[in-house]
Amino acid sequence: MDNFVVSARKYRPVTFDSVVGQSHITTTLKNAIRTNHLAQAFLFCGPRGVGKTTCARILAKTINCQNLGDDVEACGECESCISFQNNASFNIHELDAASNNSVEDIRNLIDQVRYPPQTGKYKIYIIDEVHMLSQAAFNAFLKTLEEPPGYAIFILATTEKHKILPTILSRCQIFDFNRIQPKDIAHHLADIARKEGIATEKEALELIGQKADGGLRDALSMFDLNVTFSTDNRLTYESVLENLHILDYDYYFKITDALTSGSIARSLVLFDEILRKGFDGHLFVVGLLEHFRNLLVCKDPATVTLLQVSESAERKYVEQSALSEMSFLLSALSIAGQCDINYKSAKNQRLHVELCLMKLANLPGILHLDSLPAVDETAKKKVEPQPVTTATPVNSENRSTGTSPDGNTQSVQQSSARPNAAQPTAAQPTAAQPNAAQPNAAQPSQAASAPSRLKNTVPLSMTAPPSGPAKETVVKPQAETPVSHARKEALTLESLQTAWFQFAEKRKQAGNSTTEEITLNKGFSLNGKTIEIALDNTHQLEALQNARYDLMGFLKSRLDAPDLDINPRVAPQEVNRLPYTPAEKFNYMAEKNPYLLELKQALGLDVDF
Ligand SMILES: [Zn+2]
């Protein structure tokens, strides 16, 4: 039986052109060799397993090649190339600084540098993990690095560039290696699989590419692992999922489908399935956040490139993104983000995630209330105390026949509203003005009004606890907020103050924190299109930052000021120290009553320290 050689070694690139995903570096190096402008010290930075050492070795081999081709690639046939290939070349020295980081090790290296190469033109010194060198070793190295003999080339490699001393950095030509794109990794793996005679599914390789997070060596190890596990020399998507213990992203698509259709039940069952498979709840939440993020970047053609997924997945994301509303995604990100932050401190973590899912499933119902009529300020006062009557059927009918392009969420939201207590309350204002509903809902400005709707909804759904009665508070202020004003007010300090006050009131009713209430009651001034607000401390600043998104959204929805901005400042704290030492106490008292000083002088008193 042949010795098994891991793919990372067996398929280590031997020419510049075969290096995966670092063309910016290989091209530069090749040009430098071609024009004879090779630096004598290089620093290769980048994550692990992206080809730093490989590139260093290729460089060493190439510049020593005796018959270098026009394409600036080593021939692989000359004496020098063969000795490199057999790891028998005397012209390359590798030092692992992680285990050889003392001054002695560096002195040994410097001693070797003194001797010119016996064969070939250059001696190459590769120092891996160079950031691990001790301070003294660094210092011992500096001189040699600055003025190396003409035949010596140093290649320092590190994963942590920030730990390298500036004196070293300034002496090196720095190359930053990229994380390798999942697509490139998958492509490379497919090549290897073909050579090894392994049947693979494209999705399986793309999955490995993603899981490797830019590191080709990791990807190759995973590839080997999966090949070892497979009994029939086949790599399927399912087997890779299982072997690498990855949560199938299909689950996120399914859960999102359930959430956008308002199905709490389906989302909970799916979550249960995920837990049963042995996945951690927190990982699930993080994955869900990433999923929402991916859907969000699909919304705009300009950001689709930020989607780092396989091609088949990309299609799915674009499809689901088209079906999910922007307002839903933004709110969902916010809610799931909160869940992520608080996960560790939750006593019952499963329930914590489940609550998050419930809130998310509830979102479509809440968001769509806003596409209903804007209720008049005066009318709403009358509406509120009215008992719930026949509102429900009218309401739901209106909604399901709305002209939203997203039929999906609309039709299901009735069912989402049903299980919670919110519906009757939510229905009230609609019932009071059923006529106003039609013209408004018929407006094609669905997409345009989406963000403003969102801003009105997020904080409420987030701050309110998700218990039954609390839902009423979740939805009630919703209806009071006239969202789509036909005409916005011009931006003046007065109109701003009015809108600001309304927002503060709304938050108060939603049960905001005391700090936020105080913060929102602070005075402010208007400087052009910027609100200048002075705060007392960082707590207030934090509260304002938390509310900022909703606040600005609300103000912009009221005022004709799309580029309105806010500039919060924390006023420097007044030093209000209490007198502590006797001298301080005396000075403090003397300040209040100058006669004390006279008394002290007259009687020749002294302060007892
Ligand atoms: Zn050669």
XYZ file of C-alpha atoms and ligand atoms in Angstrom:
610
model
C 0.000 0.000 0.000
C 1.335 3.383 -0.981
C 1.932 5.948 1.647
C -0.945 8.346 1.756
C 0.149 11.900 1.001
C -2.257 14.612 2.041
C -3.620 16.643 -0.835
C -2.185 19.845 0.550
C 1.299 18.435 -0.001
C 0.643 16.304 -3.011
C -0.912 19.170 -4.909
C 1.200 21.997 -3.584
C 1.620 24.376 -6.529
C 5.067 24.330 -8.125
C 4.688 27.259 -10.514
C 3.455 30.800 -10.027
C 0.541 30.212 -12.361
C -0.788 27.293 -10.357
C -1.062 29.299 -7.134
C -4.747 29.693 -6.359
C -6.308 33.085 -5.802
C -3.162 35.196 -5.337
C -2.609 36.431 -8.864
C -1.886 39.969 -7.648
C 1.157 38.644 -5.856
C 2.426 36.111 -8.368
C 2.165 38.649 -11.186
C 4.122 41.218 -9.215
C 6.810 38.708 -8.313
C 7.110 37.506 -11.879
C 7.444 41.061 -13.140
C 10.101 41.761 -10.552
C 12.068 38.714 -11.672
C 11.664 39.596 -15.336
C 12.876 43.155 -14.896
C 15.509 42.186 -12.351
C 14.044 44.385 -9.685
C 13.764 41.810 -7.010
C 13.809 43.147 -3.465
C 16.055 41.421 -0.953
C 13.550 41.226 1.857
C 9.906 40.342 1.569
C 7.168 40.145 4.093
C 4.322 37.840 3.180
C 1.245 38.520 5.316
C -2.087 36.801 5.312
C -4.280 34.195 6.966
C -3.047 30.662 7.387
C -3.118 28.271 4.512
C -3.415 30.753 1.659
C -0.079 30.081 -0.018
C 2.571 32.215 1.691
C 5.163 29.497 2.123
C 4.253 28.026 -1.233
C 4.887 31.315 -2.987
C 8.159 31.727 -1.126
C 9.319 28.307 -2.310
C 8.258 28.947 -5.868
C 10.113 32.242 -5.817
C 13.228 30.499 -4.510
C 13.014 27.834 -7.162
C 12.299 30.255 -9.988
C 15.158 32.659 -9.363
C 17.610 29.786 -9.149
C 16.383 28.024 -12.288
C 19.143 27.662 -14.847
C 16.968 27.987 -17.923
C 14.172 30.283 -16.977
C 11.496 30.437 -19.664
C 9.954 33.548 -21.168
C 6.922 33.044 -18.976
C 9.161 33.446 -15.901
C 8.349 29.995 -14.605
C 10.929 27.483 -13.386
C 11.667 24.829 -15.993
C 11.435 21.947 -13.549
C 14.122 20.046 -15.410
C 17.444 21.706 -14.655
C 19.718 20.573 -11.873
C 18.628 23.335 -9.526
C 14.917 22.750 -10.106
C 15.293 19.027 -9.511
C 17.142 19.530 -6.267
C 14.374 21.888 -5.186
C 11.768 19.333 -6.112
C 13.570 16.684 -4.091
C 13.905 19.021 -1.130
C 17.650 18.640 -1.532
C 18.605 22.175 -2.494
C 21.232 23.934 -0.410
C 19.971 27.281 -1.546
C 16.831 27.359 0.511
C 16.705 27.600 4.265
C 13.483 27.513 6.196
C 13.299 28.602 9.784
C 10.179 28.166 11.805
C 10.299 31.134 14.138
C 7.517 29.679 16.262
C 9.920 27.093 17.681
C 13.266 28.748 16.920
C 12.777 32.225 18.237
C 15.892 32.841 20.293
C 18.873 35.051 19.515
C 20.990 31.925 19.062
C 18.771 30.662 16.276
C 18.997 33.961 14.463
C 22.794 34.101 14.938
C 23.088 30.649 13.361
C 21.072 31.895 10.450
C 23.185 35.017 10.074
C 26.309 32.849 10.104
C 24.952 30.842 7.208
C 24.149 33.994 5.270
C 27.842 34.831 5.150
C 28.586 31.967 2.755
C 27.640 32.515 -0.888
C 25.766 29.713 -2.689
C 27.922 26.927 -4.122
C 25.580 26.351 -7.018
C 22.885 28.666 -8.318
C 22.609 32.400 -7.897
C 20.610 33.000 -4.756
C 20.229 31.707 -1.259
C 16.735 32.126 0.092
C 15.899 32.300 3.759
C 12.278 31.736 4.635
C 11.343 32.653 8.189
C 7.870 31.427 8.984
C 5.722 32.902 11.755
C 8.252 35.680 12.034
C 6.127 37.553 14.582
C 7.120 34.894 17.117
C 10.756 35.998 17.178
C 11.863 37.397 20.496
C 12.706 41.067 20.779
C 16.415 40.313 21.053
C 16.262 38.037 18.021
C 14.580 40.765 16.042
C 17.296 43.195 16.974
C 20.032 40.750 16.075
C 18.361 40.279 12.732
C 17.931 43.943 11.802
C 21.434 44.603 10.571
C 21.511 41.602 8.269
C 18.095 42.405 6.968
C 19.115 45.930 6.118
C 22.301 45.099 4.246
C 22.196 41.513 3.117
C 24.821 40.205 0.716
C 23.686 40.359 -2.900
C 22.948 36.638 -3.135
C 20.716 36.487 -0.075
C 16.967 36.966 -0.155
C 14.831 36.933 2.950
C 11.210 36.024 2.897
C 9.429 36.589 6.172
C 5.971 35.108 6.514
C 3.436 35.937 9.169
C -0.224 35.641 9.963
C -0.042 38.616 12.298
C 1.390 41.616 10.576
C 0.499 43.984 13.403
C 2.981 42.205 15.676
C 5.916 42.942 13.390
C 8.141 45.798 14.515
C 8.051 48.908 12.327
C 11.804 48.668 11.904
C 11.327 45.302 10.203
C 8.330 46.447 8.182
C 10.241 49.362 6.752
C 13.001 47.072 5.488
C 10.712 44.677 3.648
C 8.603 44.692 0.547
C 5.200 43.775 1.901
C 2.775 41.449 0.145
C -0.704 40.929 1.542
C -2.171 37.568 0.680
C -5.912 37.324 0.169
C -8.333 34.943 1.663
C -9.166 32.677 -1.232
C -12.683 32.988 -2.594
C -14.899 29.939 -1.994
C -15.470 29.692 -5.742
C -11.728 29.459 -6.425
C -11.308 26.843 -3.739
C -14.159 24.770 -5.142
C -12.636 25.035 -8.568
C -9.262 23.892 -7.322
C -10.814 20.990 -5.407
C -12.675 19.915 -8.542
C -9.333 19.767 -10.361
C -7.822 17.571 -7.697
C -10.897 15.340 -7.558
C -10.633 14.812 -11.279
C -7.000 13.795 -10.979
C -7.787 11.464 -8.104
C -10.750 9.935 -9.875
C -13.249 11.030 -7.280
C -16.797 11.833 -8.311
C -17.969 15.029 -6.677
C -21.072 17.150 -6.524
C -20.431 20.787 -7.243
C -22.388 21.847 -4.161
C -20.265 19.586 -1.991
C -17.060 21.313 -3.069
C -18.610 24.744 -2.734
C -19.622 23.848 0.788
C -16.050 22.921 1.658
C -14.881 26.160 0.071
C -17.176 28.157 2.305
C -16.376 26.246 5.447
C -12.646 26.710 4.833
C -13.101 30.472 5.151
C -10.451 31.402 2.634
C -7.795 28.909 3.648
C -6.867 26.506 0.893
C -4.927 24.204 3.171
C -7.926 23.838 5.465
C -10.097 23.159 2.454
C -7.740 20.448 1.270
C -7.698 18.820 4.715
C -11.473 18.803 4.736
C -11.464 17.379 1.264
C -9.147 14.557 2.371
C -11.307 13.891 5.401
C -14.408 13.577 3.295
C -12.674 11.331 0.792
C -11.523 9.108 3.634
C -15.057 8.832 4.941
C -16.606 8.059 1.617
C -16.850 4.385 0.790
C -17.493 4.693 -2.929
C -15.127 7.523 -3.896
C -18.005 9.931 -4.148
C -18.391 13.285 -2.453
C -22.021 14.268 -2.103
C -23.469 17.413 -0.599
C -25.213 15.402 2.112
C -22.115 13.471 3.109
C -20.070 16.669 3.351
C -22.748 18.295 5.492
C -22.657 15.333 7.795
C -18.899 14.841 7.929
C -18.130 18.478 8.570
C -21.141 18.954 10.810
C -22.435 21.930 8.903
C -25.971 23.155 9.221
C -27.514 22.941 5.775
C -28.267 26.438 4.587
C -31.517 25.045 3.241
C -32.758 25.192 6.805
C -32.339 28.940 6.818
C -34.295 29.217 3.606
C -37.059 27.098 5.053
C -37.150 29.009 8.320
C -37.225 32.325 6.489
C -40.103 31.049 4.386
C -41.923 30.125 7.565
C -41.171 33.478 9.152
C -42.205 35.639 6.223
C -45.447 33.713 6.026
C -45.937 34.329 9.734
C -45.945 30.676 10.699
C -44.676 30.446 14.258
C -45.427 26.748 14.377
C -43.386 25.842 11.322
C -40.386 27.874 12.439
C -40.415 26.268 15.896
C -40.627 22.776 14.455
C -37.709 23.505 12.145
C -35.670 24.877 15.014
C -36.410 21.746 16.999
C -35.203 19.644 14.088
C -31.968 21.619 13.988
C -31.378 21.133 17.717
C -32.085 17.417 17.404
C -29.355 17.164 14.829
C -26.992 18.343 17.504
C -26.467 21.925 16.388
C -25.951 24.662 18.903
C -28.725 27.216 19.275
C -26.315 30.106 19.219
C -24.707 28.924 16.012
C -28.157 28.739 14.529
C -28.913 32.343 15.502
C -25.608 33.527 14.084
C -26.277 31.625 10.894
C -29.752 33.073 10.685
C -28.333 36.564 11.033
C -25.924 35.885 8.235
C -28.757 34.549 6.147
C -30.790 37.713 6.643
C -27.718 39.735 5.836
C -27.259 37.787 2.636
C -30.869 38.355 1.680
C -30.423 42.036 2.360
C -27.374 42.425 0.155
C -29.313 40.727 -2.636
C -31.804 43.562 -2.577
C -29.467 45.876 -4.411
C -27.513 44.851 -7.513
C -24.625 46.937 -6.233
C -24.258 44.772 -3.110
C -24.926 41.340 -4.591
C -21.179 40.989 -4.994
C -20.883 40.981 -1.210
C -22.621 37.646 -1.244
C -19.884 35.081 -0.769
C -21.752 31.928 -1.554
C -21.785 29.324 -4.265
C -23.550 30.026 -7.530
C -26.431 27.703 -6.842
C -26.925 29.254 -3.423
C -26.706 32.728 -4.895
C -29.687 32.010 -7.127
C -31.675 30.857 -4.126
C -30.730 33.942 -2.166
C -31.771 36.253 -4.951
C -35.076 34.436 -5.240
C -35.873 34.543 -1.558
C -34.661 38.096 -1.295
C -37.177 39.145 -3.931
C -39.923 37.572 -1.845
C -38.892 39.180 1.427
C -39.556 42.791 2.082
C -36.779 45.175 3.010
C -38.659 46.215 6.126
C -38.942 42.622 7.233
C -35.248 41.963 6.696
C -34.112 45.033 8.570
C -36.397 44.321 11.506
C -35.431 40.670 11.465
C -31.740 41.526 11.555
C -32.362 43.780 14.484
C -34.380 41.201 16.429
C -32.059 38.310 15.690
C -29.077 40.516 16.524
C -30.584 41.219 19.923
C -31.100 37.511 20.403
C -27.479 36.869 19.536
C -26.228 39.478 21.992
C -28.338 38.212 24.871
C -27.959 34.527 24.139
C -25.153 33.863 26.586
C -26.953 35.484 29.472
C -30.264 33.738 28.862
C -31.178 31.109 31.450
C -33.265 29.092 29.069
C -31.426 29.434 25.808
C -33.767 27.314 23.807
C -36.724 29.423 24.862
C -34.662 32.517 24.140
C -34.241 31.501 20.511
C -37.833 30.374 20.272
C -39.035 33.750 21.493
C -36.881 35.360 18.863
C -38.480 33.169 16.202
C -41.932 34.083 17.471
C -41.138 37.756 17.256
C -39.801 37.266 13.769
C -42.840 35.313 12.653
C -44.967 38.083 14.042
C -43.177 40.730 12.029
C -45.037 40.423 8.732
C -48.308 40.963 10.546
C -47.051 44.047 12.339
C -45.319 45.510 9.335
C -48.393 45.284 7.215
C -50.534 47.281 9.582
C -48.708 50.295 8.305
C -49.639 49.735 4.729
C -53.131 50.417 5.967
C -54.520 53.909 6.202
C -52.785 56.648 7.999
C -55.021 57.554 10.863
C -55.644 61.175 11.529
C -54.214 62.571 14.726
C -57.600 63.707 15.920
C -59.430 60.654 14.753
C -57.204 58.292 16.592
C -58.090 59.814 19.922
C -61.695 58.939 19.333
C -60.860 55.557 18.037
C -58.864 54.322 20.896
C -61.493 53.831 23.561
C -63.948 52.206 21.210
C -64.746 48.603 21.936
C -63.745 45.996 19.451
C -66.646 45.177 17.234
C -66.907 43.829 13.761
C -63.567 45.180 12.810
C -61.796 41.943 12.152
C -63.380 40.717 8.952
C -63.217 44.102 7.283
C -59.663 44.462 8.280
C -58.390 41.174 7.074
C -60.283 41.446 3.846
C -58.720 44.765 3.155
C -55.368 43.392 3.786
C -55.572 40.300 1.749
C -56.836 42.230 -1.228
C -54.146 44.836 -0.934
C -52.035 45.646 -3.923
C -48.761 44.755 -2.419
C -46.440 43.037 -4.859
C -45.689 40.547 -2.160
C -48.790 38.427 -2.107
C -47.065 35.875 -0.022
C -46.741 37.687 3.222
C -50.056 39.365 2.906
C -52.230 36.391 2.560
C -50.727 34.628 5.491
C -50.623 37.429 7.917
C -54.196 36.886 8.958
C -53.211 33.584 10.363
C -50.208 35.113 12.023
C -52.326 37.697 13.713
C -54.838 35.199 14.919
C -52.926 33.418 17.638
C -51.933 36.539 19.490
C -53.870 39.102 21.346
C -52.755 41.887 19.104
C -55.278 41.578 16.379
C -58.338 43.187 17.917
C -56.374 46.180 19.046
C -54.640 46.494 15.801
C -57.858 46.302 13.954
C -59.484 49.225 15.677
C -58.142 52.141 13.761
C -58.712 50.390 10.500
C -62.267 49.763 11.353
C -62.789 53.382 12.182
C -61.661 54.509 8.784
C -62.290 51.780 6.349
C -62.617 54.191 3.479
C -59.292 55.739 3.922
C -57.803 52.348 3.500
C -58.433 51.858 -0.149
C -56.830 54.881 -1.728
C -53.852 54.513 0.455
C -53.327 50.849 -0.040
C -53.742 51.294 -3.738
C -50.764 53.551 -3.977
C -47.948 51.874 -5.770
C -45.403 53.323 -3.400
C -45.171 50.144 -1.437
C -41.443 49.882 -1.700
C -40.825 53.515 -1.005
C -42.820 53.525 2.155
C -41.309 50.343 3.410
C -38.370 51.805 5.308
C -40.474 54.305 7.136
C -42.882 51.623 8.103
C -40.108 49.621 9.451
C -38.724 52.347 11.567
C -42.010 52.727 13.253
C -42.287 49.091 14.004
C -38.935 47.802 15.017
C -38.442 49.372 18.391
C -41.903 48.502 19.509
C -41.702 44.885 18.664
C -38.296 44.719 20.196
C -38.722 46.488 23.434
C -41.988 44.872 24.357
C -41.765 41.500 25.999
C -43.382 38.893 23.811
C -45.967 37.766 26.317
C -49.628 37.857 25.450
C -50.917 41.084 26.975
C -47.759 42.936 26.099
C -48.501 42.469 22.452
C -51.203 45.023 22.763
C -48.641 47.621 23.571
C -46.621 46.343 20.710
C -49.216 47.094 18.174
C -51.241 49.909 19.586
C -48.903 52.836 19.028
C -48.435 51.461 15.597
C -51.841 52.447 14.518
C -51.512 55.856 16.052
C -48.610 56.704 13.871
C -49.731 58.328 10.685
C -47.078 57.006 8.455
C -47.640 58.191 4.999
C -48.304 61.862 5.313
C -49.232 63.238 1.975
C -47.092 66.298 2.558
C -44.152 66.552 4.843
C -43.519 69.624 6.904
C -40.615 71.883 6.101
C -37.668 71.525 8.443
C -37.702 74.205 11.095
C -36.744 74.021 14.724
C -40.439 74.142 15.650
C -41.551 71.377 13.322
C -38.548 69.350 14.429
C -39.424 69.819 18.068
C -43.001 68.750 17.435
C -41.955 65.605 15.584
C -39.293 64.861 18.162
C -41.796 65.188 20.951
C -44.176 62.839 19.169
C -41.438 60.301 18.834
C -40.531 60.604 22.511
C -44.181 60.114 23.441
C -44.458 57.091 21.216
C -41.411 55.506 22.776
C -42.682 56.284 26.228
C -45.921 54.503 25.509
C -44.007 51.569 24.169
C -42.299 51.392 27.545
C -38.793 52.587 26.839
C -36.029 52.777 29.398
C -35.735 55.690 31.767
C -32.410 56.647 30.287
C -33.899 56.804 26.843
C -36.789 58.875 28.132
C -34.415 61.351 29.745
C -32.277 61.433 26.633
C -35.210 62.109 24.364
C -36.288 64.945 26.604
C -32.977 66.729 26.260
C -32.930 70.060 24.545
C -31.354 70.321 21.142
C -30.624 72.866 18.490
C -30.730 72.755 14.733
C -27.612 73.619 12.815
C -28.449 73.604 9.123
C -29.653 70.038 8.638
C -27.899 68.678 11.668
C -29.485 68.262 15.056
C -27.012 69.212 17.749
C -27.776 67.537 21.016
C -25.664 67.709 24.149
C -25.840 64.715 26.470
C -24.713 64.299 30.028
C -23.019 60.958 29.876
C -22.222 57.927 27.768
C -25.311 56.078 28.976
C -27.453 58.700 27.343
C -25.303 58.546 24.248
C -25.803 54.804 24.105
C -29.545 55.168 24.538
C -29.628 57.709 21.755
C -27.545 55.515 19.487
C -29.940 52.639 20.099
C -32.930 54.760 19.237
C -31.153 56.721 16.564
C -32.191 54.651 13.608
C -35.853 54.749 14.529
C -35.682 58.372 15.573
C -34.139 59.565 12.348
C -36.510 57.423 10.341
C -39.435 58.892 12.187
C -38.237 62.474 11.804
C -37.523 62.015 8.130
C -40.953 60.525 7.617
C -42.446 63.645 9.169
C -40.196 66.357 7.892
C -39.095 67.259 4.451
C -35.449 66.670 5.228
C -34.028 63.520 3.675
C -30.494 64.431 4.651
C -31.298 65.278 8.223
C -28.500 64.237 10.535
C -27.876 64.181 14.240
C -24.716 64.995 16.072
C -24.810 63.888 19.684
C -22.088 65.170 21.979
C -21.331 64.166 25.478
C -20.567 67.288 27.458
C -17.376 66.948 29.451
C -18.227 65.858 32.936
C -17.978 68.547 35.517
C -15.514 67.575 38.135
C -17.623 67.574 41.206
C -15.335 66.087 43.731
C -16.246 66.126 47.354
C -13.612 67.530 49.721
C -11.850 64.619 51.273
C -8.628 65.557 53.041
C -8.657 68.059 55.924
C -6.919 70.615 53.713
C -9.554 70.202 51.042
C -12.290 70.503 53.595
C -10.772 73.692 54.956
C -10.356 75.212 51.531
C -13.891 74.289 50.652
C -15.216 75.960 53.813
C -12.944 78.968 53.354
C -14.345 79.440 49.909
C -17.819 79.620 51.373
C -16.777 81.846 54.220
C -13.583 83.901 53.744
C -13.572 84.882 57.425
C -12.275 81.418 58.170
C -8.961 82.388 56.588
C -8.759 85.459 58.787
C -9.582 83.389 61.818
C -6.867 80.932 60.912
C -4.319 83.693 60.502
C -5.382 85.604 63.592
C -5.111 82.593 65.830
C -2.079 81.130 64.029
C -3.943 77.898 63.385
C -2.814 75.153 61.143
C -4.768 72.442 59.324
C -4.165 69.056 60.801
C -3.005 66.797 57.963
Zn 15.009 24.973 -13.901
